[in-house]
Amino acid sequence: MSRRLNSLIALSALALAAGGGVAQEPGNDAWNERRAALFSKVCMGTAPGYADFAATAREAGLTRQDGVWVAEPEIVVNLVEHDGFCDCIMSVSAPDQAGMVDAIFDRLIADHGEQFTGLPDGLASVAPFRREGVEVVSILEPREYDGTKWLSARTAVVGTCPALEAGQ
């Protein structure tokens, strides 16, 4: 993914974070688990075809805002097509980046573990799964922007993103 796209996602997440209160203490277990559950349900749960992406995002409590799906004050999720891949990318504030990576990996294994094709001892940063006969790779990338820690969590699938209806 390009640096420009990463910067735009980071800026979107930071702008949204400034806009509202937070129900959980940033970085605690509940904070991390909420975001892990969203990633597992919306990104991994709709991969590899992402056909139900918009409906699943809506069911998970995300709302469409300025072309991306948002929740809480700083969760941004969207489908991005690039370089022959369709990625579902979730950008979130992650005060405890290691805790967030662990929470997401643990949730993916709990929800989709039978489809995990990686090493038995686990690899949280890049984790391959086979869903519907297609490889779906989960990539968890800790980032920092202007002193704020966040995480880019994505599922990557070879191919094009589905055409979503206007307004989705």
mmCIF file of C-alpha atoms in Angstrom:
data_model
loop_
_atom_site.group_PDB
_atom_site.id
_atom_site.type_symbol
_atom_site.label_atom_id
_atom_site.label_comp_id
_atom_site.label_asym_id
_atom_site.label_seq_id
_atom_site.Cartn_x
_atom_site.Cartn_y
_atom_site.Cartn_z
ATOM 1 C CA MET A 1 0.000 0.000 0.000
ATOM 2 C CA SER A 2 1.326 3.444 -0.835
ATOM 3 C CA ARG A 3 2.607 5.830 1.811
ATOM 4 C CA ARG A 4 0.039 8.382 0.650
ATOM 5 C CA LEU A 5 -2.843 5.946 1.241
ATOM 6 C CA ASN A 6 -1.426 5.023 4.667
ATOM 7 C CA SER A 7 -1.214 8.726 5.542
ATOM 8 C CA LEU A 8 -4.791 9.373 4.418
ATOM 9 C CA ILE A 9 -6.073 6.469 6.499
ATOM 10 C CA ALA A 10 -4.076 7.657 9.505
ATOM 11 C CA LEU A 11 -5.359 11.196 9.166
ATOM 12 C CA SER A 12 -8.938 9.920 8.877
ATOM 13 C CA ALA A 13 -8.541 7.860 12.036
ATOM 14 C CA LEU A 14 -6.962 10.728 13.945
ATOM 15 C CA ALA A 15 -9.616 13.211 12.819
ATOM 16 C CA LEU A 16 -12.379 10.862 13.906
ATOM 17 C CA ALA A 17 -10.662 10.258 17.244
ATOM 18 C CA ALA A 18 -10.889 13.949 18.038
ATOM 19 C CA GLY A 19 -14.633 13.959 17.481
ATOM 20 C CA GLY A 20 -16.144 12.047 20.392
ATOM 21 C CA GLY A 21 -15.955 10.279 23.722
ATOM 22 C CA VAL A 22 -14.602 6.779 24.204
ATOM 23 C CA ALA A 23 -16.604 4.124 26.035
ATOM 24 C CA GLN A 24 -13.575 2.001 26.947
ATOM 25 C CA GLU A 25 -10.154 2.950 28.247
ATOM 26 C CA PRO A 26 -7.925 3.241 25.156
ATOM 27 C CA GLY A 27 -5.637 0.234 24.853
ATOM 28 C CA ASN A 28 -7.223 -1.944 27.547
ATOM 29 C CA ASP A 29 -8.450 -5.492 26.899
ATOM 30 C CA ALA A 30 -12.052 -4.442 26.167
ATOM 31 C CA TRP A 31 -10.825 -1.748 23.753
ATOM 32 C CA ASN A 32 -8.636 -4.236 21.895
ATOM 33 C CA GLU A 33 -11.284 -6.980 21.886
ATOM 34 C CA ARG A 34 -13.958 -4.680 20.398
ATOM 35 C CA ARG A 35 -11.667 -3.834 17.506
ATOM 36 C CA ALA A 36 -10.507 -7.440 17.074
ATOM 37 C CA ALA A 37 -14.131 -8.598 16.858
ATOM 38 C CA LEU A 38 -14.924 -5.972 14.211
ATOM 39 C CA PHE A 39 -11.910 -6.956 12.124
ATOM 40 C CA SER A 40 -12.747 -10.655 12.352
ATOM 41 C CA LYS A 41 -16.400 -10.146 11.464
ATOM 42 C CA VAL A 42 -16.179 -7.443 8.804
ATOM 43 C CA CYS A 43 -12.836 -8.060 7.085
ATOM 44 C CA MET A 44 -12.060 -11.760 7.545
ATOM 45 C CA GLY A 45 -15.722 -12.680 7.816
ATOM 46 C CA THR A 46 -16.601 -11.305 4.374
ATOM 47 C CA ALA A 47 -13.387 -12.401 2.608
ATOM 48 C CA PRO A 48 -12.502 -13.605 0.051
ATOM 49 C CA GLY A 49 -15.264 -12.082 -2.098
ATOM 50 C CA TYR A 50 -16.344 -9.250 0.233
ATOM 51 C CA ALA A 51 -19.808 -9.517 -1.340
ATOM 52 C CA ASP A 52 -21.543 -8.937 2.014
ATOM 53 C CA PHE A 53 -19.078 -6.279 3.172
ATOM 54 C CA ALA A 54 -21.526 -3.344 3.390
ATOM 55 C CA ALA A 55 -24.301 -5.340 5.084
ATOM 56 C CA THR A 56 -21.868 -6.923 7.542
ATOM 57 C CA ALA A 57 -20.275 -3.552 8.333
ATOM 58 C CA ARG A 58 -23.708 -2.073 9.000
ATOM 59 C CA GLU A 59 -24.706 -5.063 11.216
ATOM 60 C CA ALA A 60 -21.471 -4.633 13.179
ATOM 61 C CA GLY A 61 -22.401 -1.045 14.027
ATOM 62 C CA LEU A 62 -20.296 0.764 11.439
ATOM 63 C CA THR A 63 -21.778 3.702 9.541
ATOM 64 C CA ARG A 64 -20.813 5.055 6.137
ATOM 65 C CA GLN A 65 -19.257 8.507 6.432
ATOM 66 C CA ASP A 66 -17.348 10.432 3.764
ATOM 67 C CA GLY A 67 -16.761 7.277 1.701
ATOM 68 C CA VAL A 68 -15.472 5.055 4.521
ATOM 69 C CA TRP A 69 -17.054 2.964 7.288
ATOM 70 C CA VAL A 70 -16.534 4.271 10.828
ATOM 71 C CA ALA A 71 -17.326 3.235 14.406
ATOM 72 C CA GLU A 72 -16.485 4.375 17.923
ATOM 73 C CA PRO A 73 -14.577 7.594 17.504
ATOM 74 C CA GLU A 74 -11.505 6.247 15.663
ATOM 75 C CA ILE A 75 -12.266 3.016 13.814
ATOM 76 C CA VAL A 76 -12.094 3.354 10.023
ATOM 77 C CA VAL A 77 -12.766 0.368 7.730
ATOM 78 C CA ASN A 78 -12.893 0.223 3.950
ATOM 79 C CA LEU A 79 -12.201 -1.883 0.884
ATOM 80 C CA VAL A 80 -9.205 -0.723 -1.143
ATOM 81 C CA GLU A 81 -8.222 -2.109 -4.536
ATOM 82 C CA HIS A 82 -4.532 -1.876 -5.463
ATOM 83 C CA ASP A 83 -1.846 -3.732 -7.412
ATOM 84 C CA GLY A 84 -4.108 -6.690 -8.253
ATOM 85 C CA PHE A 85 -5.386 -7.113 -4.667
ATOM 86 C CA CYS A 86 -8.573 -6.253 -2.828
ATOM 87 C CA ASP A 87 -7.848 -5.370 0.798
ATOM 88 C CA CYS A 88 -10.227 -4.797 3.643
ATOM 89 C CA ILE A 89 -8.341 -2.302 5.791
ATOM 90 C CA MET A 90 -9.204 -1.372 9.360
ATOM 91 C CA SER A 91 -7.260 1.521 10.868
ATOM 92 C CA VAL A 92 -7.581 1.993 14.617
ATOM 93 C CA SER A 93 -5.906 3.800 17.446
ATOM 94 C CA ALA A 94 -3.688 1.298 19.266
ATOM 95 C CA PRO A 95 -2.057 2.701 22.411
ATOM 96 C CA ASP A 96 -0.922 -0.872 23.192
ATOM 97 C CA GLN A 97 0.081 -2.060 19.722
ATOM 98 C CA ALA A 98 1.394 -5.449 20.870
ATOM 99 C CA GLY A 99 -1.814 -6.051 22.838
ATOM 100 C CA MET A 100 -3.921 -5.096 19.813
ATOM 101 C CA VAL A 101 -1.967 -7.438 17.511
ATOM 102 C CA ASP A 102 -2.357 -10.282 20.021
ATOM 103 C CA ALA A 103 -6.086 -9.591 20.462
ATOM 104 C CA ILE A 104 -6.733 -9.593 16.713
ATOM 105 C CA PHE A 105 -4.687 -12.736 16.108
ATOM 106 C CA ASP A 106 -6.368 -14.532 19.023
ATOM 107 C CA ARG A 107 -9.809 -13.527 17.719
ATOM 108 C CA LEU A 108 -8.983 -14.673 14.168
ATOM 109 C CA ILE A 109 -7.862 -18.041 15.505
ATOM 110 C CA ALA A 110 -10.980 -18.327 17.702
ATOM 111 C CA ASP A 111 -13.322 -17.401 14.833
ATOM 112 C CA HIS A 112 -11.491 -18.843 11.806
ATOM 113 C CA GLY A 113 -8.778 -21.123 13.238
ATOM 114 C CA GLU A 114 -9.771 -24.175 11.221
ATOM 115 C CA GLN A 115 -8.909 -22.149 8.116
ATOM 116 C CA PHE A 116 -5.512 -20.971 9.421
ATOM 117 C CA THR A 117 -2.702 -22.364 7.266
ATOM 118 C CA GLY A 118 0.313 -20.803 9.007
ATOM 119 C CA LEU A 119 2.769 -22.245 11.459
ATOM 120 C CA PRO A 120 1.261 -24.045 14.486
ATOM 121 C CA ASP A 121 3.078 -21.673 16.881
ATOM 122 C CA GLY A 122 1.374 -18.713 15.238
ATOM 123 C CA LEU A 123 2.565 -15.649 13.413
ATOM 124 C CA ALA A 124 0.542 -12.593 14.357
ATOM 125 C CA SER A 125 1.909 -10.060 11.873
ATOM 126 C CA VAL A 126 1.186 -11.974 8.651
ATOM 127 C CA ALA A 127 -1.223 -14.887 8.962
ATOM 128 C CA PRO A 128 -2.522 -16.915 5.992
ATOM 129 C CA PHE A 129 -6.004 -18.444 5.980
ATOM 130 C CA ARG A 130 -7.771 -20.491 3.290
ATOM 131 C CA ARG A 131 -11.385 -19.405 2.912
ATOM 132 C CA GLU A 132 -13.675 -20.823 0.262
ATOM 133 C CA GLY A 133 -10.597 -22.291 -1.452
ATOM 134 C CA VAL A 134 -8.897 -18.877 -1.690
ATOM 135 C CA GLU A 135 -5.908 -17.649 0.313
ATOM 136 C CA VAL A 136 -6.766 -14.674 2.516
ATOM 137 C CA VAL A 137 -3.780 -13.099 4.238
ATOM 138 C CA SER A 138 -4.204 -11.100 7.430
ATOM 139 C CA ILE A 139 -1.561 -8.400 7.801
ATOM 140 C CA LEU A 140 -1.230 -6.451 11.058
ATOM 141 C CA GLU A 141 1.016 -3.391 10.855
ATOM 142 C CA PRO A 142 1.727 -1.155 13.866
ATOM 143 C CA ARG A 143 2.141 2.480 12.795
ATOM 144 C CA GLU A 144 2.881 5.800 14.414
ATOM 145 C CA TYR A 145 1.771 9.184 13.136
ATOM 146 C CA ASP A 146 2.639 12.436 14.928
ATOM 147 C CA GLY A 147 3.313 10.518 18.141
ATOM 148 C CA THR A 148 -0.004 8.629 18.048
ATOM 149 C CA LYS A 149 0.162 4.828 17.869
ATOM 150 C CA TRP A 150 -2.312 3.037 15.658
ATOM 151 C CA LEU A 151 -2.669 -0.229 13.779
ATOM 152 C CA SER A 152 -3.432 -1.007 10.162
ATOM 153 C CA ALA A 153 -5.129 -4.406 10.110
ATOM 154 C CA ARG A 154 -6.005 -5.798 6.715
ATOM 155 C CA THR A 155 -7.049 -8.868 4.847
ATOM 156 C CA ALA A 156 -5.596 -9.169 1.367
ATOM 157 C CA VAL A 157 -7.065 -11.238 -1.467
ATOM 158 C CA VAL A 158 -5.814 -11.469 -5.043
ATOM 159 C CA GLY A 159 -8.395 -9.955 -7.379
ATOM 160 C CA THR A 160 -10.678 -6.974 -7.702
ATOM 161 C CA CYS A 161 -12.982 -5.552 -5.074
ATOM 162 C CA PRO A 162 -16.712 -5.999 -5.617
ATOM 163 C CA ALA A 163 -18.682 -3.112 -7.033
ATOM 164 C CA LEU A 164 -20.788 -1.809 -4.163
ATOM 165 C CA GLU A 165 -24.108 -0.120 -4.744
ATOM 166 C CA ALA A 166 -24.209 3.664 -4.525
ATOM 167 C CA GLY A 167 -24.530 4.709 -0.908
ATOM 168 C CA GLN A 168 -22.910 1.571 0.460
#
